[in-house]
């Protein structure tokens, strides 16, 4: 997976390659999906949700540039918010590269299962159940925010909860096709760059695709 799907397709961050090579991805999947754990695709995890394709997890992690943020802010904790815990795999990658991770999931059963998986691997992640489109102010500001579900626009609370110099990466667009987008603040303005097309499940919540359904 690391050589053929990640390094060969442009993932260069050594920490991302190392932890994704070491983490047992099968532990984040239901038993019937375990044999597909290293496939080059998103996979079902139950409750109509998915674990993201390995390359997407790697790209979203790399683009946060947490090593760069840590160098520019010595001595500060590298706090990261993971919106849409799902299986917990993205949170695990972030924790294993040394971030202080808060992971928020709207589905309580998925959140509980992910928290168990993460604990069983000895990874320290704060698991929260709630509407991640509102962010999670108690642990803000964040050096990085990664959102694994798609909404029509960038949720303003997530921008507000970014630390100076922090980055937010998320899919933006309608159901079925979105642009993977990285956002940051510069000179008081929100700047964005798109990284290519992608398809994620909907971000359900106040600042998501279905504002009527929260949490
Ligand atoms: N990062 C996950 C992983 O590594 O397995 C994949 C996440 S899956 C593609 C998207 C998740 O976002 C789903 O579990 C879904 O329930 C969750 N979700 C959708 N809207 C949400 C919201 N407003 N707040 C928190 N979680 C949300």
PDB file of C-alpha atoms and ligand atoms in Angstrom:
ATOM      1  CA  UNK A   1       0.000   0.000   0.000  1.00  0.00           C
ATOM      2  CA  UNK A   2       2.711   2.484   1.004  1.00  0.00           C
ATOM      3  CA  UNK A   3       4.850   1.928  -2.079  1.00  0.00           C
ATOM      4  CA  UNK A   4       2.229   1.390  -4.754  1.00  0.00           C
ATOM      5  CA  UNK A   5      -0.636   3.622  -3.618  1.00  0.00           C
ATOM      6  CA  UNK A   6       1.075   6.367  -1.617  1.00  0.00           C
ATOM      7  CA  UNK A   7       4.757   6.965  -2.463  1.00  0.00           C
ATOM      8  CA  UNK A   8       4.271   6.166  -6.164  1.00  0.00           C
ATOM      9  CA  UNK A   9       1.423   8.691  -6.300  1.00  0.00           C
ATOM     10  CA  UNK A  10       3.205  11.635  -4.778  1.00  0.00           C
ATOM     11  CA  UNK A  11       2.942  11.244  -0.991  1.00  0.00           C
ATOM     12  CA  UNK A  12       6.360  12.334   0.264  1.00  0.00           C
ATOM     13  CA  UNK A  13       5.985  13.071   3.996  1.00  0.00           C
ATOM     14  CA  UNK A  14       8.170  10.410   5.655  1.00  0.00           C
ATOM     15  CA  UNK A  15       6.122  10.427   8.885  1.00  0.00           C
ATOM     16  CA  UNK A  16       2.873   9.774   6.984  1.00  0.00           C
ATOM     17  CA  UNK A  17       4.464   6.925   5.016  1.00  0.00           C
ATOM     18  CA  UNK A  18       5.974   5.438   8.170  1.00  0.00           C
ATOM     19  CA  UNK A  19       2.792   5.444  10.276  1.00  0.00           C
ATOM     20  CA  UNK A  20       0.554   4.253   7.442  1.00  0.00           C
ATOM     21  CA  UNK A  21       2.987   1.415   6.859  1.00  0.00           C
ATOM     22  CA  UNK A  22       2.859   0.456  10.520  1.00  0.00           C
ATOM     23  CA  UNK A  23      -0.818   0.894  11.465  1.00  0.00           C
ATOM     24  CA  UNK A  24      -2.953  -2.274  11.117  1.00  0.00           C
ATOM     25  CA  UNK A  25      -5.736  -0.885   8.899  1.00  0.00           C
ATOM     26  CA  UNK A  26      -7.721  -4.141   9.203  1.00  0.00           C
ATOM     27  CA  UNK A  27      -8.369  -3.321  12.875  1.00  0.00           C
ATOM     28  CA  UNK A  28     -10.560  -0.377  11.766  1.00  0.00           C
ATOM     29  CA  UNK A  29     -12.839  -2.534   9.615  1.00  0.00           C
ATOM     30  CA  UNK A  30     -15.756  -4.883  10.295  1.00  0.00           C
ATOM     31  CA  UNK A  31     -14.582  -8.549  10.233  1.00  0.00           C
ATOM     32  CA  UNK A  32     -16.107  -9.233   6.796  1.00  0.00           C
ATOM     33  CA  UNK A  33     -14.064  -6.389   5.225  1.00  0.00           C
ATOM     34  CA  UNK A  34     -10.712  -7.182   6.858  1.00  0.00           C
ATOM     35  CA  UNK A  35      -9.271  -8.984   3.824  1.00  0.00           C
ATOM     36  CA  UNK A  36      -9.808  -5.822   1.757  1.00  0.00           C
ATOM     37  CA  UNK A  37      -8.063  -3.585   4.294  1.00  0.00           C
ATOM     38  CA  UNK A  38      -5.222  -2.522   1.978  1.00  0.00           C
ATOM     39  CA  UNK A  39      -7.318  -2.088  -1.181  1.00  0.00           C
ATOM     40  CA  UNK A  40      -6.951   1.179  -3.069  1.00  0.00           C
ATOM     41  CA  UNK A  41     -10.474   2.326  -2.272  1.00  0.00           C
ATOM     42  CA  UNK A  42     -12.916   3.539   0.377  1.00  0.00           C
ATOM     43  CA  UNK A  43     -14.648   0.636   2.182  1.00  0.00           C
ATOM     44  CA  UNK A  44     -17.963   0.290   4.045  1.00  0.00           C
ATOM     45  CA  UNK A  45     -17.776   0.359   7.854  1.00  0.00           C
ATOM     46  CA  UNK A  46     -21.518   0.046   8.574  1.00  0.00           C
ATOM     47  CA  UNK A  47     -24.213   2.647   9.304  1.00  0.00           C
ATOM     48  CA  UNK A  48     -23.979   3.747   5.646  1.00  0.00           C
ATOM     49  CA  UNK A  49     -20.483   5.176   6.238  1.00  0.00           C
ATOM     50  CA  UNK A  50     -17.005   4.489   4.893  1.00  0.00           C
ATOM     51  CA  UNK A  51     -13.333   4.432   5.801  1.00  0.00           C
ATOM     52  CA  UNK A  52     -11.620   6.733   3.309  1.00  0.00           C
ATOM     53  CA  UNK A  53      -9.248   5.488   0.583  1.00  0.00           C
ATOM     54  CA  UNK A  54      -5.668   5.254   1.941  1.00  0.00           C
ATOM     55  CA  UNK A  55      -4.332   7.831  -0.536  1.00  0.00           C
ATOM     56  CA  UNK A  56      -6.950  10.389   0.535  1.00  0.00           C
ATOM     57  CA  UNK A  57      -6.063   9.892   4.218  1.00  0.00           C
ATOM     58  CA  UNK A  58      -2.375  10.333   3.395  1.00  0.00           C
ATOM     59  CA  UNK A  59      -2.951  13.408   1.210  1.00  0.00           C
ATOM     60  CA  UNK A  60      -5.215  15.123   3.747  1.00  0.00           C
ATOM     61  CA  UNK A  61      -2.698  14.457   6.522  1.00  0.00           C
ATOM     62  CA  UNK A  62       0.297  15.602   4.477  1.00  0.00           C
ATOM     63  CA  UNK A  63      -1.373  18.805   3.318  1.00  0.00           C
ATOM     64  CA  UNK A  64      -1.901  19.961   6.918  1.00  0.00           C
ATOM     65  CA  UNK A  65       1.910  20.348   7.080  1.00  0.00           C
ATOM     66  CA  UNK A  66       1.964  19.702  10.829  1.00  0.00           C
ATOM     67  CA  UNK A  67       5.793  19.392  10.879  1.00  0.00           C
ATOM     68  CA  UNK A  68       6.019  22.901   9.375  1.00  0.00           C
ATOM     69  CA  UNK A  69       3.534  24.304  11.898  1.00  0.00           C
ATOM     70  CA  UNK A  70       5.457  22.701  14.781  1.00  0.00           C
ATOM     71  CA  UNK A  71       8.713  24.306  13.595  1.00  0.00           C
ATOM     72  CA  UNK A  72       7.048  27.734  13.346  1.00  0.00           C
ATOM     73  CA  UNK A  73       5.410  27.359  16.811  1.00  0.00           C
ATOM     74  CA  UNK A  74       7.996  25.644  19.010  1.00  0.00           C
ATOM     75  CA  UNK A  75       6.756  24.339  22.342  1.00  0.00           C
ATOM     76  CA  UNK A  76       3.063  24.564  21.356  1.00  0.00           C
ATOM     77  CA  UNK A  77       0.963  21.350  21.247  1.00  0.00           C
ATOM     78  CA  UNK A  78       0.122  20.330  17.698  1.00  0.00           C
ATOM     79  CA  UNK A  79      -3.645  20.152  18.194  1.00  0.00           C
ATOM     80  CA  UNK A  80      -5.696  18.673  15.370  1.00  0.00           C
ATOM     81  CA  UNK A  81      -9.462  18.340  14.955  1.00  0.00           C
ATOM     82  CA  UNK A  82     -10.649  15.310  12.965  1.00  0.00           C
ATOM     83  CA  UNK A  83     -14.268  15.814  11.848  1.00  0.00           C
ATOM     84  CA  UNK A  84     -16.081  12.565  11.005  1.00  0.00           C
ATOM     85  CA  UNK A  85     -14.286   9.934  13.093  1.00  0.00           C
ATOM     86  CA  UNK A  86     -15.892   7.029  11.184  1.00  0.00           C
ATOM     87  CA  UNK A  87     -13.630   4.025  11.788  1.00  0.00           C
ATOM     88  CA  UNK A  88     -11.018   6.112  13.622  1.00  0.00           C
ATOM     89  CA  UNK A  89      -8.303   5.416  11.042  1.00  0.00           C
ATOM     90  CA  UNK A  90      -7.624   9.061  10.135  1.00  0.00           C
ATOM     91  CA  UNK A  91      -7.497   9.943  13.841  1.00  0.00           C
ATOM     92  CA  UNK A  92      -5.048   7.077  14.372  1.00  0.00           C
ATOM     93  CA  UNK A  93      -2.733   8.325  11.615  1.00  0.00           C
ATOM     94  CA  UNK A  94      -2.762  11.830  13.097  1.00  0.00           C
ATOM     95  CA  UNK A  95      -2.132  10.574  16.643  1.00  0.00           C
ATOM     96  CA  UNK A  96       0.652   8.252  15.483  1.00  0.00           C
ATOM     97  CA  UNK A  97       2.514  11.128  13.819  1.00  0.00           C
ATOM     98  CA  UNK A  98       2.433  12.939  17.160  1.00  0.00           C
ATOM     99  CA  UNK A  99      -0.578  15.268  16.976  1.00  0.00           C
ATOM    100  CA  UNK A 100      -2.884  15.887  19.951  1.00  0.00           C
ATOM    101  CA  UNK A 101      -6.088  14.694  18.308  1.00  0.00           C
ATOM    102  CA  UNK A 102      -9.714  15.545  19.027  1.00  0.00           C
ATOM    103  CA  UNK A 103     -12.038  13.492  16.828  1.00  0.00           C
ATOM    104  CA  UNK A 104     -15.740  14.278  16.496  1.00  0.00           C
ATOM    105  CA  UNK A 105     -18.426  11.967  15.075  1.00  0.00           C
ATOM    106  CA  UNK A 106     -22.189  12.471  14.909  1.00  0.00           C
ATOM    107  CA  UNK A 107     -23.055   8.735  15.067  1.00  0.00           C
ATOM    108  CA  UNK A 108     -22.624   7.579  18.699  1.00  0.00           C
ATOM    109  CA  UNK A 109     -22.168   3.890  17.815  1.00  0.00           C
ATOM    110  CA  UNK A 110     -19.418   4.595  15.274  1.00  0.00           C
ATOM    111  CA  UNK A 111     -17.768   6.966  17.747  1.00  0.00           C
ATOM    112  CA  UNK A 112     -17.784   4.329  20.466  1.00  0.00           C
ATOM    113  CA  UNK A 113     -16.443   1.601  18.184  1.00  0.00           C
ATOM    114  CA  UNK A 114     -13.651   3.888  16.949  1.00  0.00           C
ATOM    115  CA  UNK A 115     -12.743   4.917  20.504  1.00  0.00           C
ATOM    116  CA  UNK A 116     -12.417   1.228  21.437  1.00  0.00           C
ATOM    117  CA  UNK A 117     -10.206   0.514  18.417  1.00  0.00           C
ATOM    118  CA  UNK A 118      -7.961   3.490  19.125  1.00  0.00           C
ATOM    119  CA  UNK A 119      -7.615   2.569  22.804  1.00  0.00           C
ATOM    120  CA  UNK A 120      -6.822  -1.054  21.926  1.00  0.00           C
ATOM    121  CA  UNK A 121      -3.912   0.205  19.811  1.00  0.00           C
ATOM    122  CA  UNK A 122      -2.684   2.415  22.639  1.00  0.00           C
ATOM    123  CA  UNK A 123      -3.439   5.624  20.735  1.00  0.00           C
ATOM    124  CA  UNK A 124      -4.551   8.641  22.716  1.00  0.00           C
ATOM    125  CA  UNK A 125      -7.411  10.486  20.986  1.00  0.00           C
ATOM    126  CA  UNK A 126     -10.180  12.550  22.568  1.00  0.00           C
ATOM    127  CA  UNK A 127     -13.424  11.139  21.098  1.00  0.00           C
ATOM    128  CA  UNK A 128     -16.424  13.458  21.006  1.00  0.00           C
ATOM    129  CA  UNK A 129     -19.990  12.819  19.805  1.00  0.00           C
ATOM    130  CA  UNK A 130     -21.558  15.833  18.146  1.00  0.00           C
ATOM    131  CA  UNK A 131     -21.951  18.037  15.103  1.00  0.00           C
ATOM    132  CA  UNK A 132     -18.434  18.532  13.785  1.00  0.00           C
ATOM    133  CA  UNK A 133     -19.587  21.251  11.367  1.00  0.00           C
ATOM    134  CA  UNK A 134     -19.562  23.423  14.501  1.00  0.00           C
ATOM    135  CA  UNK A 135     -16.008  22.360  15.308  1.00  0.00           C
ATOM    136  CA  UNK A 136     -15.106  21.697  18.930  1.00  0.00           C
ATOM    137  CA  UNK A 137     -14.252  24.977  20.693  1.00  0.00           C
ATOM    138  CA  UNK A 138     -12.997  23.493  24.010  1.00  0.00           C
ATOM    139  CA  UNK A 139      -9.822  22.130  22.349  1.00  0.00           C
ATOM    140  CA  UNK A 140      -9.320  25.014  19.865  1.00  0.00           C
ATOM    141  CA  UNK A 141      -7.272  26.555  18.386  1.00  0.00           C
ATOM    142  CA  UNK A 142      -6.113  23.821  16.029  1.00  0.00           C
ATOM    143  CA  UNK A 143      -2.933  23.653  13.974  1.00  0.00           C
ATOM    144  CA  UNK A 144      -4.912  21.475  11.574  1.00  0.00           C
ATOM    145  CA  UNK A 145      -8.510  20.478  10.905  1.00  0.00           C
ATOM    146  CA  UNK A 146      -9.411  17.574   8.630  1.00  0.00           C
ATOM    147  CA  UNK A 147     -13.004  16.964   7.562  1.00  0.00           C
ATOM    148  CA  UNK A 148     -13.921  13.592   6.054  1.00  0.00           C
ATOM    149  CA  UNK A 149     -17.454  14.497   4.959  1.00  0.00           C
ATOM    150  CA  UNK A 150     -18.631  16.924   2.295  1.00  0.00           C
ATOM    151  CA  UNK A 151     -20.651  20.100   2.628  1.00  0.00           C
ATOM    152  CA  UNK A 152     -21.604  22.880   0.224  1.00  0.00           C
ATOM    153  CA  UNK A 153     -19.178  25.426   1.703  1.00  0.00           C
ATOM    154  CA  UNK A 154     -16.438  25.804   4.316  1.00  0.00           C
ATOM    155  CA  UNK A 155     -18.097  25.854   7.771  1.00  0.00           C
ATOM    156  CA  UNK A 156     -17.262  29.261   9.362  1.00  0.00           C
ATOM    157  CA  UNK A 157     -16.755  27.803  12.891  1.00  0.00           C
ATOM    158  CA  UNK A 158     -13.924  25.640  11.569  1.00  0.00           C
ATOM    159  CA  UNK A 159     -12.140  28.682  10.141  1.00  0.00           C
ATOM    160  CA  UNK A 160     -12.597  30.505  13.462  1.00  0.00           C
ATOM    161  CA  UNK A 161     -11.069  27.573  15.372  1.00  0.00           C
ATOM    162  CA  UNK A 162      -7.883  27.444  13.266  1.00  0.00           C
ATOM    163  CA  UNK A 163      -4.700  28.571  15.003  1.00  0.00           C
ATOM    164  CA  UNK A 164      -2.651  31.265  13.259  1.00  0.00           C
ATOM    165  CA  UNK A 165      -0.790  29.501  10.457  1.00  0.00           C
ATOM    166  CA  UNK A 166      -3.075  26.470  10.749  1.00  0.00           C
ATOM    167  CA  UNK A 167      -4.641  24.631   7.811  1.00  0.00           C
ATOM    168  CA  UNK A 168      -8.057  23.158   7.168  1.00  0.00           C
ATOM    169  CA  UNK A 169      -8.556  20.414   4.589  1.00  0.00           C
ATOM    170  CA  UNK A 170     -11.988  19.280   3.462  1.00  0.00           C
ATOM    171  CA  UNK A 171     -14.129  18.274   0.481  1.00  0.00           C
ATOM    172  CA  UNK A 172     -16.370  21.123  -0.718  1.00  0.00           C
ATOM    173  CA  UNK A 173     -19.237  20.668  -3.153  1.00  0.00           C
ATOM    174  CA  UNK A 174     -22.538  18.931  -3.825  1.00  0.00           C
ATOM    175  CA  UNK A 175     -23.250  15.236  -3.131  1.00  0.00           C
ATOM    176  CA  UNK A 176     -21.461  13.015  -5.648  1.00  0.00           C
ATOM    177  CA  UNK A 177     -18.549  15.268  -6.595  1.00  0.00           C
ATOM    178  CA  UNK A 178     -16.480  17.676  -4.559  1.00  0.00           C
ATOM    179  CA  UNK A 179     -13.193  19.546  -4.720  1.00  0.00           C
ATOM    180  CA  UNK A 180     -10.658  18.581  -2.080  1.00  0.00           C
ATOM    181  CA  UNK A 181      -9.848  22.011  -0.666  1.00  0.00           C
ATOM    182  CA  UNK A 182      -7.183  23.373   1.655  1.00  0.00           C
ATOM    183  CA  UNK A 183      -7.948  26.641   3.461  1.00  0.00           C
ATOM    184  CA  UNK A 184      -5.924  28.969   5.688  1.00  0.00           C
ATOM    185  CA  UNK A 185      -6.026  32.574   6.908  1.00  0.00           C
ATOM    186  CA  UNK A 186      -3.574  35.114   5.584  1.00  0.00           C
ATOM    187  CA  UNK A 187      -3.604  38.864   6.268  1.00  0.00           C
ATOM    188  CA  UNK A 188      -7.075  38.530   7.771  1.00  0.00           C
ATOM    189  CA  UNK A 189      -8.449  36.864   4.609  1.00  0.00           C
ATOM    190  CA  UNK A 190      -9.500  33.257   4.014  1.00  0.00           C
ATOM    191  CA  UNK A 191      -7.368  31.721   1.237  1.00  0.00           C
ATOM    192  CA  UNK A 192      -8.127  28.439  -0.479  1.00  0.00           C
ATOM    193  CA  UNK A 193      -6.482  26.093  -2.951  1.00  0.00           C
ATOM    194  CA  UNK A 194      -8.097  23.091  -4.590  1.00  0.00           C
ATOM    195  CA  UNK A 195      -6.264  19.790  -4.846  1.00  0.00           C
ATOM    196  CA  UNK A 196      -8.533  17.873  -7.231  1.00  0.00           C
ATOM    197  CA  UNK A 197     -11.848  16.070  -7.394  1.00  0.00           C
ATOM    198  CA  UNK A 198     -13.107  13.629  -4.778  1.00  0.00           C
ATOM    199  CA  UNK A 199     -16.282  11.997  -3.469  1.00  0.00           C
ATOM    200  CA  UNK A 200     -17.164  11.901   0.223  1.00  0.00           C
ATOM    201  CA  UNK A 201     -20.276  11.072   2.220  1.00  0.00           C
ATOM    202  CA  UNK A 202     -22.329  14.132   3.235  1.00  0.00           C
ATOM    203  CA  UNK A 203     -21.430  16.342   6.191  1.00  0.00           C
ATOM    204  CA  UNK A 204     -24.738  16.325   8.077  1.00  0.00           C
ATOM    205  CA  UNK A 205     -25.227  19.230  10.455  1.00  0.00           C
ATOM    206  CA  UNK A 206     -25.697  22.953  10.960  1.00  0.00           C
ATOM    207  CA  UNK A 207     -23.039  23.908   8.383  1.00  0.00           C
ATOM    208  CA  UNK A 208     -23.391  20.780   6.255  1.00  0.00           C
ATOM    209  CA  UNK A 209     -25.543  19.559   3.388  1.00  0.00           C
ATOM    210  CA  UNK A 210     -28.623  19.205   5.565  1.00  0.00           C
ATOM    211  CA  UNK A 211     -28.754  22.102   8.017  1.00  0.00           C
ATOM    212  CA  UNK A 212     -31.998  20.808   9.518  1.00  0.00           C
ATOM    213  CA  UNK A 213     -30.247  17.778  11.010  1.00  0.00           C
ATOM    214  CA  UNK A 214     -27.776  18.548  13.717  1.00  0.00           C
ATOM    215  CA  UNK A 215     -25.395  16.388  15.709  1.00  0.00           C
TER     216      UNK A 215
HETATM  217  N1  LIG B   1     -12.177   9.611   8.813  1.00  0.00           N
HETATM  218  C1  LIG B   1     -12.935   8.384   8.771  1.00  0.00           C
HETATM  219  C2  LIG B   1     -12.071   7.174   8.824  1.00  0.00           C
HETATM  220  O1  LIG B   1     -10.852   7.302   8.877  1.00  0.00           O
HETATM  221  O2  LIG B   1     -12.630   6.074   8.864  1.00  0.00           O
HETATM  222  C3  LIG B   1     -13.865   8.314   7.595  1.00  0.00           C
HETATM  223  C4  LIG B   1     -15.067   9.111   7.840  1.00  0.00           C
HETATM  224  S1  LIG B   1     -16.472   8.802   6.877  1.00  0.00           S
HETATM  225  C5  LIG B   1     -15.938   9.066   5.237  1.00  0.00           C
HETATM  226  C6  LIG B   1     -17.353  10.292   7.308  1.00  0.00           C
HETATM  227  C7  LIG B   1     -17.891  10.323   8.717  1.00  0.00           C
HETATM  228  O3  LIG B   1     -18.385  11.637   8.961  1.00  0.00           O
HETATM  229  C8  LIG B   1     -19.062   9.381   8.963  1.00  0.00           C
HETATM  230  O4  LIG B   1     -18.761   8.505  10.011  1.00  0.00           O
HETATM  231  C9  LIG B   1     -20.225  10.303   9.335  1.00  0.00           C
HETATM  232  O5  LIG B   1     -21.108   9.775  10.306  1.00  0.00           O
HETATM  233  C10 LIG B   1     -19.479  11.516   9.846  1.00  0.00           C
HETATM  234  N2  LIG B   1     -20.204  12.789   9.831  1.00  0.00           N
HETATM  235  C11 LIG B   1     -21.025  13.297   8.895  1.00  0.00           C
HETATM  236  N3  LIG B   1     -21.463  14.517   9.258  1.00  0.00           N
HETATM  237  C12 LIG B   1     -20.885  14.798  10.453  1.00  0.00           C
HETATM  238  C13 LIG B   1     -20.922  15.904  11.349  1.00  0.00           C
HETATM  239  N4  LIG B   1     -21.634  17.005  11.099  1.00  0.00           N
HETATM  240  N5  LIG B   1     -20.209  15.825  12.485  1.00  0.00           N
HETATM  241  C14 LIG B   1     -19.466  14.731  12.788  1.00  0.00           C
HETATM  242  N6  LIG B   1     -19.387  13.645  11.985  1.00  0.00           N
HETATM  243  C15 LIG B   1     -20.084  13.689  10.828  1.00  0.00           C
END
